[in-house]
Amino acid sequence: MRHPHPTGGARGQVPERDELMVEAVRRALGRTGAYGAMVYLRSRDRRSLVLRTIAGVPLSIMSPFRRIAAAGPLPVAVCFRTGRAVTVTDTEDAMRRFPQLAVGLPYDYATACVPVAARGERFGVLSVLWPASDEGVPARARRRLAAVAGRLAAGLAELEASGAGAEAPEDAAVVELPPATAPTTRVGLFDWDVATGALAADARFRDIFGFAPGEFDGTVSALNARIAPGDLAGFRAAARTALAEGEVLAARVRVLGHDGHPYPVELWARVPAVVSDGRTHLVGAVLDVRTLTAAAAAVERLSEGVFSLDPDGRISYANRGTEPLLGVRREDLVGRHPWDALPWLADPFYENRYRAALLSQRPTVFLAARPPQGWLAFSLYPDAHGVTGRVIAAEPPGDLPEAAPAPPPARAALGGTHHLLQLASALTEAVTVRDVCRAVADQILPAFGGQELALYGVRAGELHLISQSGYPEGFLDGFEGTPVGARVPGAETLSTGAPIFFESVRELAAAYPGLALDEMGAWAFLPLIASGHPVGSCILGFDRPRAFTTEDRGLLTALGGFIAQALERARLYDAEFALARGLQQALLPHRLPEVPGVRITARYLPGTQGMEIGGDWYDALTTNGDLTLVIGDVEGHSVAAAAAMGQLRSAVRAFASGGEPLDEVLARTNRLLLDLDPGLLASCCLARLTPARRTLRLARAGHLPPVLRHADGHAEVLDVPGGPLLGVDEGAAYPVRELRLPGAALLALYTDGLVEEPGAAIDEGVERMRAAVEAGGDAGPEALAERLLREVRPADGVDDVALLLTEVDGA
């Protein structure tokens, strides 16, 4: 009878999800030389990536990364979003490109993330780890990983097509694979008919007893010839005991090797219950204990301490030498973490050394003080199966005091600490209130598996919604303006200063009867308190009932404090930013002059780095039938730069409005800047258009050259001989170039923020500007301005941009 398959099909028709991932992980490890591998699958709401299968790395170490926000900055998330492989070569590379990863896993290793995608659908990410090396991620491994990920994606696509779904249920357990290990023991099986002397044995049994192929005749007599004569009587007595009592445990005998030297084996046997002809049969196993016995005996003879840690950090073995050194019986050590069994190792530093050894796959050494005897030196030697440790007595370091009293055994979990730091680092990068809300919604909420988020701020003693995500349309309207002292959990958590957790709808309904509820199953209400005063409250909703562990509650409570600080800082930033930008906008012209046959468009974009205001400016004024166009840039980004910009703009306008020649305008402005002595330099470009004569005069003071588009569509960078920057030389001269405009034309004046790109020559940016103006065709100034800002400005541009476009009709 065929049993139904868990995914809905019959076994053999549709591969099971877990089987696909287990196979992918094993293939990745086997084909790339990696020591660890993981598979992340997308969540049902596509907002998170959830760890589903792991091998070679303890799940306890990866607990901060069991759920990753798909919109976050971690390598797995970037790989999933972009559909491209992401590699990190070592800890320095991680700190430079992925600081949140370096905070959460501050260890030296190399990693590669490959998208699991097929048929235009992204299901998740395959991630593997190697020890850090000069090579980084092996080149061959990338191709092999792509093949493994492609095979996994094809299987998941088949599941999706069958209707089973590629995503695992939210409450599905992580499949943790034990590392593949070479067998350390050999076991052979036998069936012995004691009445007839017939002995059926498998190949491993025959090999353990030293029989060559075809040498064993299937009788117990042949076996007796292999047993050391001194042990033969004991072997027969054990057989009689087994027949009489039904079983025998670990009868040890010596087997004669081909060289005549004996070696030990253990026999285990019992009378099978299915045999009906009395107790005449024994079935059992023989265990070759040569390797284990010799190794254990050798280690036990050492005076220094030797111990073994499993991949999760628990002690699986300790030799006799550890007892006097550690002051603890080894029976009290096995099965426990060293930092739990030994109070003087309770400092997180020591657990961190174990984690560093396991993830870097490199030996590590450290000293520990064991009161009151003194100091011990620990050495850890890791591989994918665990850690072998060595401990010896050591001299105390010369610059350290004698061993201090043991710290109390209570300690914070290191994994939880790294998780908190990793999530908090997302908030340190948030500058504005919008950034904080985005970080909480896109990174922190998915990290805990939440579906709803509401951030409230306090204003005039009432709660006002700042940001929300996932709530039904209009559901939160009824809570707007709730007094801080109201009897609702979002306000009560703030008035009491204590977080409130509800693990089910029943709990919430019992505590707050009549409270409006949506379809969530669990909630966390967190007070946002910064510097002792209430900032607001944060509400997280989960679509299913969930138990909030002690670690969950501690992390969320601590995050509430980080969110409050980030929110308060962002609110101050927004207020100061609005004030600074308002000051700068006030210094720029509120309107541009209207001239028949001429159209003028200007754009100003503030820098994207920090809140400091810049010194870019533009202006346009008419005098005696002429149109004077001005663009300039005071160095720096500060209030002083903005103040100098305001003074220069006023000076240029005053000098130009009197009709003075352009060279004289720049010369007088230069002398004024030197008299003011602000300690700043400035660049400036002036253009004077006389429509009646269709002439254009230009002068530059250290500024980038203008771009002119002619009537035929061709654009050129004008060669305008320029003088030095303003504020350098009191006697500087600024030559003027004059040219005629026979037909329609468009003049572009701009500051360096539009064309300057880090690592590239400024000439490349100017050429990019010229090509974009030419490609704009006969587009008017408005459309062209938007195109230039979109296509010419570098994507990561951080400087202010001023742009002034002037189009002259052909008639």
CSV table of C-alpha atoms in Angstrom, one decimal, residues 413-734:
chain,number,residue,atom,x,y,z
A,413,ALA,CA,23.6,34.3,26.3
A,414,LEU,CA,26.3,35.3,23.8
A,415,GLY,CA,24.1,34.5,20.9
A,416,GLY,CA,21.4,36.8,22.2
A,417,THR,CA,24.0,39.5,22.7
A,418,HIS,CA,25.2,39.3,19.1
A,419,HIS,CA,21.6,39.2,17.9
A,420,LEU,CA,20.8,42.4,19.8
A,421,LEU,CA,23.9,44.1,18.5
A,422,GLN,CA,23.2,43.0,14.9
A,423,LEU,CA,19.6,44.4,15.0
A,424,ALA,CA,20.7,47.5,16.9
A,425,SER,CA,23.3,48.3,14.3
A,426,ALA,CA,20.4,48.6,11.7
A,427,LEU,CA,19.1,51.5,13.9
A,428,THR,CA,22.5,53.2,14.1
A,429,GLU,CA,22.4,53.7,10.3
A,430,ALA,CA,18.9,55.3,10.4
A,431,VAL,CA,19.1,59.1,10.3
A,432,THR,CA,15.6,60.4,9.8
A,433,VAL,CA,12.3,59.3,11.4
A,434,ARG,CA,11.4,57.7,8.1
A,435,ASP,CA,14.7,55.7,8.2
A,436,VAL,CA,14.0,54.5,11.7
A,437,CYS,CA,10.5,53.3,10.8
A,438,ARG,CA,11.9,51.6,7.7
A,439,ALA,CA,14.6,49.8,9.7
A,440,VAL,CA,12.1,48.5,12.2
A,441,ALA,CA,9.6,47.4,9.6
A,442,ASP,CA,12.0,45.9,7.1
A,443,GLN,CA,14.6,44.4,9.4
A,444,ILE,CA,13.6,44.1,13.0
A,445,LEU,CA,10.0,43.0,12.4
A,446,PRO,CA,10.9,40.1,10.0
A,447,ALA,CA,13.7,39.0,12.3
A,448,PHE,CA,11.1,38.0,14.9
A,449,GLY,CA,8.6,36.7,12.4
A,450,GLY,CA,6.1,39.5,13.0
A,451,GLN,CA,3.4,40.5,10.5
A,452,GLU,CA,2.2,43.8,12.0
A,453,LEU,CA,4.0,46.9,13.3
A,454,ALA,CA,2.7,50.2,14.7
A,455,LEU,CA,5.0,52.9,15.9
A,456,TYR,CA,3.4,55.7,18.0
A,457,GLY,CA,4.9,58.9,19.2
A,458,VAL,CA,3.8,61.1,22.1
A,459,ARG,CA,2.6,64.6,21.5
A,460,ALA,CA,0.7,66.7,24.0
A,461,GLY,CA,0.0,63.7,26.2
A,462,GLU,CA,-1.5,61.7,23.4
A,463,LEU,CA,-0.3,58.9,21.2
A,464,HIS,CA,-0.2,59.6,17.5
A,465,LEU,CA,0.7,57.1,14.8
A,466,ILE,CA,4.1,57.6,13.2
A,467,SER,CA,4.3,54.5,11.0
A,468,GLN,CA,2.4,51.2,10.5
A,469,SER,CA,2.8,48.1,8.5
A,470,GLY,CA,0.6,45.1,7.9
A,471,TYR,CA,-2.6,46.4,9.6
A,472,PRO,CA,-6.0,46.3,7.9
A,473,GLU,CA,-7.1,49.5,6.2
A,474,GLY,CA,-8.5,51.9,8.8
A,475,PHE,CA,-8.0,49.5,11.8
A,476,LEU,CA,-5.8,51.9,13.7
A,477,ASP,CA,-7.9,55.0,13.1
A,478,GLY,CA,-9.8,54.5,16.4
A,479,PHE,CA,-6.6,54.6,18.4
A,480,GLU,CA,-5.4,57.9,17.0
A,481,GLY,CA,-5.0,60.5,19.8
A,482,THR,CA,-5.3,57.9,22.6
A,483,PRO,CA,-4.3,59.6,26.0
A,484,VAL,CA,-1.1,58.2,27.5
A,485,GLY,CA,-3.0,57.2,30.6
A,486,ALA,CA,-5.8,55.3,28.7
A,487,ARG,CA,-6.6,51.6,29.6
A,488,VAL,CA,-5.3,50.1,26.3
A,489,PRO,CA,-2.0,48.1,26.1
A,490,GLY,CA,-0.3,50.5,23.7
A,491,ALA,CA,-0.7,53.4,26.2
A,492,GLU,CA,-0.4,51.3,29.4
A,493,THR,CA,3.0,49.9,28.4
A,494,LEU,CA,4.2,53.5,28.2
A,495,SER,CA,2.6,54.8,31.4
A,496,THR,CA,4.1,51.8,33.4
A,497,GLY,CA,7.4,51.7,31.5
A,498,ALA,CA,7.1,47.9,31.3
A,499,PRO,CA,6.7,45.8,28.1
A,500,ILE,CA,3.5,43.7,27.8
A,501,PHE,CA,3.4,40.3,26.0
A,502,PHE,CA,0.3,38.3,25.0
A,503,GLU,CA,0.9,34.8,23.7
A,504,SER,CA,-2.6,34.3,22.5
A,505,VAL,CA,-5.9,36.1,21.7
A,506,ARG,CA,-7.4,34.6,24.9
A,507,GLU,CA,-4.8,36.3,27.0
A,508,LEU,CA,-5.3,39.7,25.4
A,509,ALA,CA,-9.1,39.5,25.5
A,510,ALA,CA,-9.0,38.5,29.1
A,511,ALA,CA,-6.7,41.4,30.1
A,512,TYR,CA,-8.5,44.0,28.0
A,513,PRO,CA,-12.2,43.1,27.5
A,514,GLY,CA,-13.8,44.8,24.6
A,515,LEU,CA,-10.6,45.9,22.9
A,516,ALA,CA,-10.8,45.9,19.1
A,517,LEU,CA,-8.9,43.0,17.7
A,518,ASP,CA,-7.7,42.0,14.2
A,519,GLU,CA,-6.7,38.5,13.1
A,520,MET,CA,-3.3,38.4,14.9
A,521,GLY,CA,-2.5,35.6,17.4
A,522,ALA,CA,0.2,37.1,19.6
A,523,TRP,CA,1.4,40.6,20.5
A,524,ALA,CA,4.3,42.5,22.0
A,525,PHE,CA,3.7,46.0,23.3
A,526,LEU,CA,7.0,47.8,24.0
A,527,PRO,CA,7.5,51.2,25.7
A,528,LEU,CA,9.8,53.6,23.9
A,529,ILE,CA,11.6,55.6,26.6
A,530,ALA,CA,14.7,57.7,25.9
A,531,SER,CA,16.7,59.5,28.6
A,532,GLY,CA,14.0,58.8,31.1
A,533,HIS,CA,11.1,60.4,29.2
A,534,PRO,CA,8.4,58.7,27.1
A,535,VAL,CA,8.9,58.9,23.4
A,536,GLY,CA,6.1,56.5,22.2
A,537,SER,CA,5.3,52.8,22.0
A,538,CYS,CA,6.0,50.0,19.5
A,539,ILE,CA,3.4,47.3,18.8
A,540,LEU,CA,4.4,44.0,17.1
A,541,GLY,CA,1.7,41.6,16.0
A,542,PHE,CA,2.2,37.9,15.1
A,543,ASP,CA,-0.3,36.0,13.0
A,544,ARG,CA,-0.1,32.9,15.2
A,545,PRO,CA,0.0,32.3,18.9
A,546,ARG,CA,3.6,32.1,20.1
A,547,ALA,CA,5.5,31.6,23.3
A,548,PHE,CA,7.8,34.5,24.1
A,549,THR,CA,10.9,32.9,25.6
A,550,THR,CA,13.0,34.7,28.2
A,551,GLU,CA,15.5,35.5,25.5
A,552,ASP,CA,12.7,36.8,23.2
A,553,ARG,CA,11.4,39.1,25.9
A,554,GLY,CA,14.9,40.3,26.8
A,555,LEU,CA,15.8,41.1,23.2
A,556,LEU,CA,12.5,42.9,22.4
A,557,THR,CA,12.7,44.9,25.6
A,558,ALA,CA,16.3,46.0,24.8
A,559,LEU,CA,15.3,46.7,21.2
A,560,GLY,CA,12.6,49.0,22.5
A,561,GLY,CA,15.2,51.1,24.2
A,562,PHE,CA,17.3,51.2,21.0
A,563,ILE,CA,14.2,52.2,18.9
A,564,ALA,CA,13.4,54.9,21.4
A,565,GLN,CA,16.9,56.4,21.3
A,566,ALA,CA,17.0,56.2,17.5
A,567,LEU,CA,13.5,57.7,17.2
A,568,GLU,CA,14.3,60.6,19.5
A,569,ARG,CA,17.6,61.3,17.7
A,570,ALA,CA,15.8,61.1,14.3
A,571,ARG,CA,13.1,63.6,15.4
A,572,LEU,CA,15.8,66.1,16.5
A,573,TYR,CA,17.6,65.5,13.2
A,574,ASP,CA,14.4,66.1,11.2
A,575,ALA,CA,13.7,69.3,13.1
A,576,GLU,CA,17.3,70.7,12.6
A,577,PHE,CA,17.4,69.5,9.0
A,578,ALA,CA,14.1,71.3,8.2
A,579,LEU,CA,15.5,74.5,9.8
A,580,ALA,CA,18.8,74.3,7.9
A,581,ARG,CA,17.2,73.5,4.6
A,582,GLY,CA,14.7,76.3,5.2
A,583,LEU,CA,17.7,78.7,5.7
A,584,GLN,CA,19.4,77.6,2.5
A,585,GLN,CA,16.2,77.8,0.4
A,586,ALA,CA,15.7,81.3,1.7
A,587,LEU,CA,19.1,82.2,0.3
A,588,LEU,CA,18.1,81.0,-3.2
A,589,PRO,CA,16.0,83.0,-5.6
A,590,HIS,CA,12.2,82.5,-5.2
A,591,ARG,CA,11.5,83.1,-8.8
A,592,LEU,CA,13.4,83.5,-12.1
A,593,PRO,CA,12.9,86.4,-14.5
A,594,GLU,CA,10.7,86.2,-17.5
A,595,VAL,CA,12.4,87.2,-20.8
A,596,PRO,CA,10.6,87.0,-24.2
A,597,GLY,CA,12.1,84.2,-26.3
A,598,VAL,CA,13.9,82.8,-23.4
A,599,ARG,CA,13.0,80.0,-21.0
A,600,ILE,CA,14.9,79.4,-17.7
A,601,THR,CA,14.7,76.4,-15.4
A,602,ALA,CA,16.7,75.8,-12.2
A,603,ARG,CA,17.1,72.8,-9.9
A,604,TYR,CA,18.7,72.5,-6.5
A,605,LEU,CA,19.2,69.1,-4.8
A,606,PRO,CA,20.6,69.0,-1.2
A,607,GLY,CA,23.4,66.5,-0.5
A,608,THR,CA,22.4,63.1,0.8
A,609,GLN,CA,25.2,62.8,3.5
A,610,GLY,CA,24.6,64.2,6.9
A,611,MET,CA,22.4,67.2,7.7
A,612,GLU,CA,24.9,70.0,6.9
A,613,ILE,CA,23.9,72.5,4.3
A,614,GLY,CA,26.1,73.4,1.4
A,615,GLY,CA,27.2,76.4,-0.6
A,616,ASP,CA,25.8,75.8,-4.1
A,617,TRP,CA,23.8,78.6,-5.5
A,618,TYR,CA,22.3,79.9,-8.7
A,619,ASP,CA,20.8,83.2,-9.8
A,620,ALA,CA,19.4,85.0,-12.8
A,621,LEU,CA,18.7,88.8,-13.3
A,622,THR,CA,17.9,91.2,-16.1
A,623,THR,CA,19.6,94.6,-16.6
A,624,ASN,CA,19.3,96.9,-19.6
A,625,GLY,CA,17.9,94.2,-21.9
A,626,ASP,CA,20.6,91.7,-20.8
A,627,LEU,CA,20.1,88.5,-18.9
A,628,THR,CA,22.8,87.6,-16.5
A,629,LEU,CA,23.0,83.9,-15.4
A,630,VAL,CA,25.0,83.0,-12.3
A,631,ILE,CA,26.1,79.6,-10.8
A,632,GLY,CA,28.5,79.1,-7.9
A,633,ASP,CA,29.8,76.8,-5.2
A,634,VAL,CA,31.3,77.7,-1.9
A,635,GLU,CA,33.5,74.9,-0.6
A,636,GLY,CA,32.4,72.9,2.4
A,637,HIS,CA,29.0,71.8,3.9
A,638,SER,CA,28.3,74.0,6.9
A,639,VAL,CA,26.4,77.0,8.1
A,640,ALA,CA,29.5,79.0,7.4
A,641,ALA,CA,29.5,77.8,3.8
A,642,ALA,CA,25.8,78.7,3.5
A,643,ALA,CA,26.5,82.2,5.0
A,644,ALA,CA,29.3,82.8,2.6
A,645,MET,CA,27.1,81.7,-0.2
A,646,GLY,CA,24.5,84.2,0.8
A,647,GLN,CA,27.0,87.0,0.9
A,648,LEU,CA,28.5,86.1,-2.5
A,649,ARG,CA,25.1,85.8,-4.1
A,650,SER,CA,24.2,89.3,-2.9
A,651,ALA,CA,27.5,90.7,-4.0
A,652,VAL,CA,27.3,89.2,-7.5
A,653,ARG,CA,23.8,90.4,-7.9
A,654,ALA,CA,24.7,93.9,-6.8
A,655,PHE,CA,27.7,94.2,-9.0
A,656,ALA,CA,26.0,92.6,-12.1
A,657,SER,CA,22.8,94.7,-11.7
A,658,GLY,CA,24.8,97.8,-12.4
A,659,GLY,CA,25.7,96.5,-15.8
A,660,GLU,CA,29.4,96.1,-15.0
A,661,PRO,CA,31.5,93.7,-17.3
A,662,LEU,CA,31.6,90.1,-16.2
A,663,ASP,CA,35.4,90.2,-15.5
A,664,GLU,CA,34.9,93.2,-13.2
A,665,VAL,CA,32.0,91.5,-11.4
A,666,LEU,CA,34.2,88.5,-10.7
A,667,ALA,CA,37.2,90.6,-9.7
A,668,ARG,CA,35.2,92.7,-7.3
A,669,THR,CA,33.5,89.6,-5.8
A,670,ASN,CA,37.0,88.0,-5.4
A,671,ARG,CA,38.2,91.1,-3.5
A,672,LEU,CA,35.1,91.1,-1.3
A,673,LEU,CA,35.6,87.5,-0.3
A,674,LEU,CA,39.2,88.2,0.6
A,675,ASP,CA,38.1,91.1,2.7
A,676,LEU,CA,35.4,89.0,4.5
A,677,ASP,CA,38.1,86.4,5.1
A,678,PRO,CA,35.7,83.5,5.9
A,679,GLY,CA,38.5,81.0,5.3
A,680,LEU,CA,36.6,79.5,2.4
A,681,LEU,CA,37.1,79.5,-1.4
A,682,ALA,CA,34.4,79.6,-4.0
A,683,SER,CA,34.0,78.9,-7.7
A,684,CYS,CA,31.6,80.8,-10.0
A,685,CYS,CA,30.6,81.0,-13.6
A,686,LEU,CA,28.8,84.0,-15.2
A,687,ALA,CA,27.0,84.1,-18.5
A,688,ARG,CA,25.4,87.3,-20.0
A,689,LEU,CA,23.0,86.8,-22.8
A,690,THR,CA,21.9,89.8,-25.0
A,691,PRO,CA,18.9,88.5,-26.9
A,692,ALA,CA,18.7,91.6,-29.1
A,693,ARG,CA,22.2,91.0,-30.5
A,694,ARG,CA,22.1,87.2,-29.9
A,695,THR,CA,25.5,87.3,-28.2
A,696,LEU,CA,26.7,85.3,-25.2
A,697,ARG,CA,29.5,86.4,-23.0
A,698,LEU,CA,31.1,84.0,-20.4
A,699,ALA,CA,33.6,84.2,-17.5
A,700,ARG,CA,34.7,81.6,-15.1
A,701,ALA,CA,36.4,81.6,-11.7
A,702,GLY,CA,37.6,78.1,-11.1
A,703,HIS,CA,34.2,76.7,-12.1
A,704,LEU,CA,33.4,73.8,-14.5
A,705,PRO,CA,32.8,74.8,-18.1
A,706,PRO,CA,29.3,75.4,-19.4
A,707,VAL,CA,27.7,73.1,-22.0
A,708,LEU,CA,26.0,74.6,-25.1
A,709,ARG,CA,23.5,72.7,-27.3
A,710,HIS,CA,23.2,74.2,-30.8
A,711,ALA,CA,20.2,74.4,-33.1
A,712,ASP,CA,21.3,71.2,-35.0
A,713,GLY,CA,21.3,69.3,-31.7
A,714,HIS,CA,25.0,69.0,-31.3
A,715,ALA,CA,26.3,69.9,-27.8
A,716,GLU,CA,29.8,71.0,-26.9
A,717,VAL,CA,31.7,71.8,-23.7
A,718,LEU,CA,32.6,75.5,-24.1
A,719,ASP,CA,36.2,76.4,-23.9
A,720,VAL,CA,36.1,79.4,-21.6
A,721,PRO,CA,39.5,80.6,-20.4
A,722,GLY,CA,39.0,80.9,-16.6
A,723,GLY,CA,40.7,82.6,-13.7
A,724,PRO,CA,41.5,81.1,-10.2
A,725,LEU,CA,39.0,80.4,-7.5
A,726,LEU,CA,37.5,83.3,-5.7
A,727,GLY,CA,39.4,84.0,-2.5
A,728,VAL,CA,42.8,83.0,-3.7
A,729,ASP,CA,44.6,86.0,-5.4
A,730,GLU,CA,43.6,89.6,-4.8
A,731,GLY,CA,44.9,90.6,-8.2
A,732,ALA,CA,43.4,87.7,-10.2
A,733,ALA,CA,42.0,88.5,-13.7
A,734,TYR,CA,39.0,86.7,-15.2
